[in-house]
PDB file of C-alpha atoms in Angstrom:
ATOM      1  CA  MET S   1     -24.982   0.994 -32.565  1.00  0.00           C
ATOM      2  CA  ASN S   2     -22.969   3.243 -34.687  1.00  0.00           C
ATOM      3  CA  TYR S   3     -21.207   6.810 -33.456  1.00  0.00           C
ATOM      4  CA  VAL S   4     -20.200   9.676 -35.281  1.00  0.00           C
ATOM      5  CA  ILE S   5     -17.048   9.642 -33.354  1.00  0.00           C
ATOM      6  CA  PRO S   6     -15.268   6.684 -31.128  1.00  0.00           C
ATOM      7  CA  PRO S   7     -16.825   6.664 -27.748  1.00  0.00           C
ATOM      8  CA  GLY S   8     -14.526   7.116 -24.629  1.00  0.00           C
ATOM      9  CA  ALA S   9     -13.469   4.044 -22.525  1.00  0.00           C
ATOM     10  CA  GLN S  10     -15.677   3.300 -19.777  1.00  0.00           C
ATOM     11  CA  ALA S  11     -14.334   4.988 -16.367  1.00  0.00           C
ATOM     12  CA  SER S  12     -13.658   2.013 -14.087  1.00  0.00           C
ATOM     13  CA  VAL S  13     -12.003   1.257 -10.594  1.00  0.00           C
ATOM     14  CA  PRO S  14      -9.988  -2.075  -9.802  1.00  0.00           C
ATOM     15  CA  VAL S  15     -11.872  -4.316  -7.556  1.00  0.00           C
ATOM     16  CA  LEU S  16      -9.456  -6.088  -4.583  1.00  0.00           C
ATOM     17  CA  GLY S  17      -8.428  -9.446  -5.455  1.00  0.00           C
ATOM     18  CA  SER S  18      -9.894  -9.721  -8.761  1.00  0.00           C
ATOM     19  CA  ALA S  19      -9.220  -9.299 -12.404  1.00  0.00           C
ATOM     20  CA  ASP S  20     -12.722  -7.671 -12.958  1.00  0.00           C
ATOM     21  CA  GLN S  21     -13.304  -3.901 -13.030  1.00  0.00           C
ATOM     22  CA  PHE S  22     -16.193  -1.882 -11.156  1.00  0.00           C
ATOM     23  CA  PRO S  23     -17.800   0.629 -13.729  1.00  0.00           C
ATOM     24  CA  VAL S  24     -18.469   4.077 -12.870  1.00  0.00           C
ATOM     25  CA  HIS S  25     -21.511   6.124 -13.719  1.00  0.00           C
ATOM     26  CA  ARG S  26     -21.431   9.113 -11.842  1.00  0.00           C
ATOM     27  CA  ILE S  27     -19.403  10.083  -8.746  1.00  0.00           C
ATOM     28  CA  TYR S  28     -21.205  12.180  -5.859  1.00  0.00           C
ATOM     29  CA  CYS S  29     -19.615  13.875  -3.109  1.00  0.00           C
ATOM     30  CA  VAL S  30     -20.684  14.994   0.138  1.00  0.00           C
ATOM     31  CA  GLY S  31     -19.733  18.507   1.575  1.00  0.00           C
ATOM     32  CA  ARG S  32     -18.368  19.003   4.974  1.00  0.00           C
ATOM     33  CA  ASN S  33     -19.655  15.711   6.406  1.00  0.00           C
ATOM     34  CA  TYR S  34     -17.390  15.693   9.472  1.00  0.00           C
ATOM     35  CA  ALA S  35     -17.650  18.229  12.435  1.00  0.00           C
ATOM     36  CA  GLU S  36     -14.111  19.170  12.956  1.00  0.00           C
ATOM     37  CA  HIS S  37     -13.727  19.582   9.169  1.00  0.00           C
ATOM     38  CA  ALA S  38     -17.017  21.879   8.976  1.00  0.00           C
ATOM     39  CA  ARG S  39     -15.215  23.844  11.708  1.00  0.00           C
ATOM     40  CA  GLU S  40     -12.069  24.336  10.206  1.00  0.00           C
ATOM     41  CA  MET S  41     -14.133  25.618   7.093  1.00  0.00           C
ATOM     42  CA  GLY S  42     -16.069  28.137   9.161  1.00  0.00           C
ATOM     43  CA  PHE S  43     -19.200  26.002   9.645  1.00  0.00           C
ATOM     44  CA  THR S  44     -20.757  24.532  12.571  1.00  0.00           C
ATOM     45  CA  GLY S  45     -23.843  22.409  13.441  1.00  0.00           C
ATOM     46  CA  ARG S  46     -25.411  19.509  11.756  1.00  0.00           C
ATOM     47  CA  GLU S  47     -26.305  21.096   8.415  1.00  0.00           C
ATOM     48  CA  PRO S  48     -28.643  19.077   5.993  1.00  0.00           C
ATOM     49  CA  PRO S  49     -26.316  17.326   3.708  1.00  0.00           C
ATOM     50  CA  PHE S  50     -25.319  19.097   0.361  1.00  0.00           C
ATOM     51  CA  PHE S  51     -23.630  17.387  -2.487  1.00  0.00           C
ATOM     52  CA  PHE S  52     -21.501  18.170  -5.643  1.00  0.00           C
ATOM     53  CA  MET S  53     -20.319  16.106  -8.509  1.00  0.00           C
ATOM     54  CA  LYS S  54     -17.342  14.907 -10.484  1.00  0.00           C
ATOM     55  CA  PRO S  55     -17.115  13.479 -14.010  1.00  0.00           C
ATOM     56  CA  ALA S  56     -16.901  10.059 -14.036  1.00  0.00           C
ATOM     57  CA  ASP S  57     -13.647  10.103 -15.777  1.00  0.00           C
ATOM     58  CA  ALA S  58     -12.056  11.869 -13.256  1.00  0.00           C
ATOM     59  CA  VAL S  59     -11.393   8.967 -11.417  1.00  0.00           C
ATOM     60  CA  LEU S  60      -7.607   7.960 -11.340  1.00  0.00           C
ATOM     61  CA  PRO S  61      -7.642   4.189 -10.241  1.00  0.00           C
ATOM     62  CA  VAL S  62      -4.712   2.838  -8.325  1.00  0.00           C
ATOM     63  CA  ALA S  63      -4.286  -0.858  -7.904  1.00  0.00           C
ATOM     64  CA  ALA S  64      -3.238  -2.518  -4.904  1.00  0.00           C
ATOM     65  CA  GLY S  65       0.520  -2.223  -4.181  1.00  0.00           C
ATOM     66  CA  GLU S  66       0.877   0.598  -6.626  1.00  0.00           C
ATOM     67  CA  THR S  67       1.842   4.008  -6.580  1.00  0.00           C
ATOM     68  CA  GLY S  68      -0.556   6.693  -8.664  1.00  0.00           C
ATOM     69  CA  ARG S  69       0.936   9.216 -10.422  1.00  0.00           C
ATOM     70  CA  MET S  70      -1.346  12.402 -10.484  1.00  0.00           C
ATOM     71  CA  PRO S  71      -0.406  15.309 -12.495  1.00  0.00           C
ATOM     72  CA  TYR S  72      -0.268  18.700 -10.433  1.00  0.00           C
ATOM     73  CA  PRO S  73      -3.503  20.140 -12.144  1.00  0.00           C
ATOM     74  CA  SER S  74      -3.187  23.784 -13.939  1.00  0.00           C
ATOM     75  CA  LEU S  75      -4.543  27.098 -13.140  1.00  0.00           C
ATOM     76  CA  THR S  76      -3.968  26.460  -9.407  1.00  0.00           C
ATOM     77  CA  HIS S  77      -1.472  27.348  -6.909  1.00  0.00           C
ATOM     78  CA  ASP S  78      -3.069  26.055  -3.765  1.00  0.00           C
ATOM     79  CA  LEU S  79      -3.988  22.256  -4.531  1.00  0.00           C
ATOM     80  CA  HIS S  80      -5.709  20.446  -1.116  1.00  0.00           C
ATOM     81  CA  HIS S  81      -5.832  16.858  -0.151  1.00  0.00           C
ATOM     82  CA  GLU S  82      -9.466  15.347   1.179  1.00  0.00           C
ATOM     83  CA  ILE S  83      -9.158  11.635   2.347  1.00  0.00           C
ATOM     84  CA  GLU S  84     -12.514  10.056   2.196  1.00  0.00           C
ATOM     85  CA  LEU S  85     -14.216   6.842   2.336  1.00  0.00           C
ATOM     86  CA  VAL S  86     -15.837   5.871  -0.929  1.00  0.00           C
ATOM     87  CA  VAL S  87     -19.128   4.056  -1.040  1.00  0.00           C
ATOM     88  CA  ALA S  88     -19.532   1.863  -4.399  1.00  0.00           C
ATOM     89  CA  ILE S  89     -23.182   1.818  -5.301  1.00  0.00           C
ATOM     90  CA  GLY S  90     -24.127  -1.919  -6.791  1.00  0.00           C
ATOM     91  CA  GLN S  91     -27.976  -1.990  -6.702  1.00  0.00           C
ATOM     92  CA  GLY S  92     -29.583   1.590  -7.747  1.00  0.00           C
ATOM     93  CA  GLY S  93     -32.906   2.995  -6.775  1.00  0.00           C
ATOM     94  CA  ARG S  94     -34.942   6.089  -5.666  1.00  0.00           C
ATOM     95  CA  ASN S  95     -35.978   7.113  -2.082  1.00  0.00           C
ATOM     96  CA  ILE S  96     -34.082   4.857  -0.666  1.00  0.00           C
ATOM     97  CA  ALA S  97     -34.937   4.698   3.107  1.00  0.00           C
ATOM     98  CA  ALA S  98     -31.812   4.802   5.392  1.00  0.00           C
ATOM     99  CA  ALA S  99     -33.214   1.414   6.813  1.00  0.00           C
ATOM    100  CA  ASN S 100     -32.180  -0.537   3.542  1.00  0.00           C
ATOM    101  CA  ALA S 101     -29.652   1.555   2.317  1.00  0.00           C
ATOM    102  CA  LEU S 102     -26.940  -0.659   2.976  1.00  0.00           C
ATOM    103  CA  GLN S 103     -28.587  -3.211   0.802  1.00  0.00           C
ATOM    104  CA  HIS S 104     -27.456  -1.276  -2.332  1.00  0.00           C
ATOM    105  CA  VAL S 105     -23.792  -0.914  -1.448  1.00  0.00           C
ATOM    106  CA  TRP S 106     -21.596  -3.277  -3.458  1.00  0.00           C
ATOM    107  CA  GLY S 107     -18.248  -2.400  -1.627  1.00  0.00           C
ATOM    108  CA  TYR S 108     -16.096   0.678  -0.059  1.00  0.00           C
ATOM    109  CA  ALA S 109     -12.701   2.278  -1.145  1.00  0.00           C
ATOM    110  CA  VAL S 110     -10.477   4.994   0.102  1.00  0.00           C
ATOM    111  CA  GLY S 111     -10.345   8.010  -2.126  1.00  0.00           C
ATOM    112  CA  LEU S 112      -9.014  11.651  -2.583  1.00  0.00           C
ATOM    113  CA  ASP S 113     -11.331  14.441  -3.334  1.00  0.00           C
ATOM    114  CA  MET S 114      -8.352  16.535  -4.723  1.00  0.00           C
ATOM    115  CA  THR S 115      -9.370  20.819  -4.577  1.00  0.00           C
ATOM    116  CA  ARG S 116      -8.061  23.806  -6.416  1.00  0.00           C
ATOM    117  CA  ARG S 117      -8.894  25.628  -3.245  1.00  0.00           C
ATOM    118  CA  ASP S 118      -7.825  28.873  -4.416  1.00  0.00           C
ATOM    119  CA  LEU S 119     -10.274  28.450  -7.665  1.00  0.00           C
ATOM    120  CA  GLN S 120     -12.974  27.224  -5.570  1.00  0.00           C
ATOM    121  CA  GLY S 121     -12.820  29.964  -3.124  1.00  0.00           C
ATOM    122  CA  GLU S 122     -12.597  32.176  -5.733  1.00  0.00           C
ATOM    123  CA  MET S 123     -16.096  31.197  -7.296  1.00  0.00           C
ATOM    124  CA  LYS S 124     -17.477  31.224  -3.860  1.00  0.00           C
ATOM    125  CA  LYS S 125     -16.806  34.835  -3.452  1.00  0.00           C
ATOM    126  CA  GLN S 126     -18.443  35.598  -6.917  1.00  0.00           C
ATOM    127  CA  GLY S 127     -21.468  33.161  -6.247  1.00  0.00           C
ATOM    128  CA  ARG S 128     -20.425  31.010  -8.924  1.00  0.00           C
ATOM    129  CA  PRO S 129     -20.359  27.310  -9.405  1.00  0.00           C
ATOM    130  CA  TRP S 130     -17.466  25.681  -8.252  1.00  0.00           C
ATOM    131  CA  CYS S 131     -16.917  22.951 -10.416  1.00  0.00           C
ATOM    132  CA  ILE S 132     -13.452  24.123 -11.709  1.00  0.00           C
ATOM    133  CA  GLY S 133     -12.429  23.666  -7.887  1.00  0.00           C
ATOM    134  CA  LYS S 134     -13.738  20.216  -7.878  1.00  0.00           C
ATOM    135  CA  GLY S 135     -14.343  18.344 -11.011  1.00  0.00           C
ATOM    136  CA  PHE S 136     -10.740  18.807 -13.144  1.00  0.00           C
ATOM    137  CA  ASP S 137      -8.871  15.681 -14.604  1.00  0.00           C
ATOM    138  CA  ALA S 138      -7.814  13.201 -12.136  1.00  0.00           C
ATOM    139  CA  SER S 139      -9.299  14.750  -8.977  1.00  0.00           C
ATOM    140  CA  ALA S 140     -10.656  11.615  -7.955  1.00  0.00           C
ATOM    141  CA  PRO S 141      -7.694   8.999  -7.305  1.00  0.00           C
ATOM    142  CA  ILE S 142      -9.300   6.062  -5.501  1.00  0.00           C
ATOM    143  CA  GLY S 143      -7.832   2.723  -4.487  1.00  0.00           C
ATOM    144  CA  PRO S 144      -9.205  -0.860  -5.230  1.00  0.00           C
ATOM    145  CA  ILE S 145     -13.097  -1.517  -4.142  1.00  0.00           C
ATOM    146  CA  THR S 146     -13.253  -4.238  -1.136  1.00  0.00           C
ATOM    147  CA  PRO S 147     -16.745  -6.148  -1.565  1.00  0.00           C
ATOM    148  CA  ALA S 148     -18.762  -4.966   1.237  1.00  0.00           C
ATOM    149  CA  ALA S 149     -18.529  -8.449   2.720  1.00  0.00           C
ATOM    150  CA  GLN S 150     -14.818  -8.388   3.141  1.00  0.00           C
ATOM    151  CA  ALA S 151     -14.475  -4.892   4.028  1.00  0.00           C
ATOM    152  CA  GLY S 152     -15.577  -5.200   7.883  1.00  0.00           C
ATOM    153  CA  ASP S 153     -17.028  -2.293   9.916  1.00  0.00           C
ATOM    154  CA  VAL S 154     -16.136   0.561   7.981  1.00  0.00           C
ATOM    155  CA  GLU S 155     -18.580   2.884  10.000  1.00  0.00           C
ATOM    156  CA  GLN S 156     -16.178   2.183  12.920  1.00  0.00           C
ATOM    157  CA  ALA S 157     -12.989   2.326  10.990  1.00  0.00           C
ATOM    158  CA  ALA S 158      -9.798   4.566  11.377  1.00  0.00           C
ATOM    159  CA  ILE S 159      -9.341   7.036   8.521  1.00  0.00           C
ATOM    160  CA  TRP S 160      -5.951   8.797   7.942  1.00  0.00           C
ATOM    161  CA  LEU S 161      -3.729  10.219   5.547  1.00  0.00           C
ATOM    162  CA  GLN S 162      -0.044  11.044   5.465  1.00  0.00           C
ATOM    163  CA  VAL S 163       1.710  13.636   3.374  1.00  0.00           C
ATOM    164  CA  ASN S 164       5.811  12.482   2.716  1.00  0.00           C
ATOM    165  CA  GLY S 165       5.184  10.282   5.712  1.00  0.00           C
ATOM    166  CA  ALA S 166       3.911  12.858   8.143  1.00  0.00           C
ATOM    167  CA  ASP S 167       0.217  12.748   9.589  1.00  0.00           C
ATOM    168  CA  ARG S 168      -1.989  15.309   8.150  1.00  0.00           C
ATOM    169  CA  GLN S 169      -5.643  13.868   8.576  1.00  0.00           C
ATOM    170  CA  ARG S 170      -6.533  11.261  11.244  1.00  0.00           C
ATOM    171  CA  SER S 171      -9.879  10.499  12.577  1.00  0.00           C
ATOM    172  CA  ASN S 172     -12.739   7.828  12.398  1.00  0.00           C
ATOM    173  CA  VAL S 173     -15.486   7.085  10.124  1.00  0.00           C
ATOM    174  CA  SER S 174     -17.876   7.194  13.184  1.00  0.00           C
ATOM    175  CA  GLN S 175     -17.741  10.952  12.956  1.00  0.00           C
ATOM    176  CA  LEU S 176     -19.633  11.397   9.862  1.00  0.00           C
ATOM    177  CA  ILE S 177     -21.937  13.959  10.538  1.00  0.00           C
ATOM    178  CA  TRP S 178     -24.406  11.858   7.826  1.00  0.00           C
ATOM    179  CA  ASN S 179     -23.753   8.268   8.194  1.00  0.00           C
ATOM    180  CA  ILE S 180     -23.406   6.089   4.822  1.00  0.00           C
ATOM    181  CA  SER S 181     -27.124   5.061   5.304  1.00  0.00           C
ATOM    182  CA  GLU S 182     -28.284   8.603   6.011  1.00  0.00           C
ATOM    183  CA  THR S 183     -26.226   9.858   2.839  1.00  0.00           C
ATOM    184  CA  ILE S 184     -27.684   7.456   0.409  1.00  0.00           C
ATOM    185  CA  GLU S 185     -31.290   8.266   1.556  1.00  0.00           C
ATOM    186  CA  HIS S 186     -30.610  11.858   1.195  1.00  0.00           C
ATOM    187  CA  LEU S 187     -28.933  11.571  -2.277  1.00  0.00           C
ATOM    188  CA  SER S 188     -31.780   9.109  -3.555  1.00  0.00           C
ATOM    189  CA  LYS S 189     -34.493  11.409  -2.805  1.00  0.00           C
ATOM    190  CA  ALA S 190     -32.514  14.103  -5.125  1.00  0.00           C
ATOM    191  CA  TRP S 191     -31.296  11.624  -7.951  1.00  0.00           C
ATOM    192  CA  GLU S 192     -32.219   8.059  -9.115  1.00  0.00           C
ATOM    193  CA  LEU S 193     -28.802   6.238  -7.933  1.00  0.00           C
ATOM    194  CA  GLN S 194     -27.647   3.616 -10.615  1.00  0.00           C
ATOM    195  CA  SER S 195     -25.184   0.613 -10.282  1.00  0.00           C
ATOM    196  CA  GLY S 196     -21.879   2.080 -10.643  1.00  0.00           C
ATOM    197  CA  ASP S 197     -22.105   5.251  -8.557  1.00  0.00           C
ATOM    198  CA  LEU S 198     -19.480   6.231  -6.345  1.00  0.00           C
ATOM    199  CA  ILE S 199     -19.978   8.246  -3.225  1.00  0.00           C
ATOM    200  CA  PHE S 200     -17.121  10.085  -1.734  1.00  0.00           C
ATOM    201  CA  THR S 201     -18.536  10.640   1.605  1.00  0.00           C
ATOM    202  CA  GLY S 202     -16.573  13.641   2.892  1.00  0.00           C
ATOM    203  CA  THR S 203     -13.413  14.606   4.727  1.00  0.00           C
ATOM    204  CA  PRO S 204     -12.232  14.770   8.562  1.00  0.00           C
ATOM    205  CA  GLU S 205     -10.383  17.751   9.388  1.00  0.00           C
ATOM    206  CA  GLY S 206      -6.779  18.549   8.570  1.00  0.00           C
ATOM    207  CA  VAL S 207      -6.947  19.273   4.808  1.00  0.00           C
ATOM    208  CA  GLY S 208      -4.147  21.169   3.458  1.00  0.00           C
ATOM    209  CA  ALA S 209      -1.857  22.021   0.526  1.00  0.00           C
ATOM    210  CA  VAL S 210       0.201  19.619  -1.470  1.00  0.00           C
ATOM    211  CA  VAL S 211       3.247  20.199  -4.109  1.00  0.00           C
ATOM    212  CA  ARG S 212       4.597  18.371  -7.013  1.00  0.00           C
ATOM    213  CA  GLY S 213       6.806  15.540  -5.594  1.00  0.00           C
ATOM    214  CA  ASP S 214       4.756  14.876  -2.359  1.00  0.00           C
ATOM    215  CA  VAL S 215       3.608  11.509  -1.710  1.00  0.00           C
ATOM    216  CA  LEU S 216       0.038  10.872  -0.324  1.00  0.00           C
ATOM    217  CA  GLU S 217      -0.604   7.822   1.488  1.00  0.00           C
ATOM    218  CA  GLY S 218      -4.021   7.280   3.107  1.00  0.00           C
ATOM    219  CA  GLY S 219      -5.830   4.501   4.427  1.00  0.00           C
ATOM    220  CA  ILE S 220      -9.225   3.191   6.186  1.00  0.00           C
ATOM    221  CA  ASP S 221      -8.983   0.182   8.309  1.00  0.00           C
ATOM    222  CA  GLY S 222     -10.069  -2.816   6.801  1.00  0.00           C
ATOM    223  CA  LEU S 223      -9.788  -1.503   3.083  1.00  0.00           C
ATOM    224  CA  CYS S 224      -6.627  -1.269   0.979  1.00  0.00           C
ATOM    225  CA  PRO S 225      -4.599   1.754   1.213  1.00  0.00           C
ATOM    226  CA  LEU S 226      -4.079   4.208  -1.587  1.00  0.00           C
ATOM    227  CA  ARG S 227      -0.958   5.775  -2.661  1.00  0.00           C
ATOM    228  CA  VAL S 228      -0.169   8.678  -4.737  1.00  0.00           C
ATOM    229  CA  GLU S 229       2.376  10.723  -6.005  1.00  0.00           C
ATOM    230  CA  LEU S 230       2.083  14.580  -7.467  1.00  0.00           C
ATOM    231  CA  VAL S 231       4.099  14.884 -10.663  1.00  0.00           C
TER     232      VAL S 231
END
């Protein structure tokens, strides 16, 4: 096939212990999916899940043992970190039942949903879409994907983030309001999931601002940790 302009490179994420890459199709994100984070954002209860998206090329892949360099984004003075378990879809489908959902999971990774909070807040006040707060360049740092069979029990795993060596976020994946299977069920009713989709499953409490020079290091038990410096 010929194109009138050269096509962009395929967005991809490294796979732990392999030279192969995981190609990224879409990035779905779940909002307010830990109860304590929902409360710190001014909400309560087990509300129905809601979703937003980031462009596939918003991923900032970081190989095992390396420190990613994330440019501090333009237009913001209030950049926030959100540590998250990322689910990598290997087999797509529509209307996937929760009981069958984990059969569609290829693997898991540690990710950051970086947020221009001031821009997001302003768009909320005006009743406008807040893509500008969530979907900017390099807004989705992500570590290597661990195949599901090697990841252990991620649904009972500790999740944490440190900034410059000090704790910011610390919880457990078991505290998800909508667990992995339920999230896949809900998502697949609204979109036909495809192989290569990534699902950022939500962040626990403790989100906050970071500045240039800060080093963010996050992890989930059983997965390769993620380390990013803001430059």
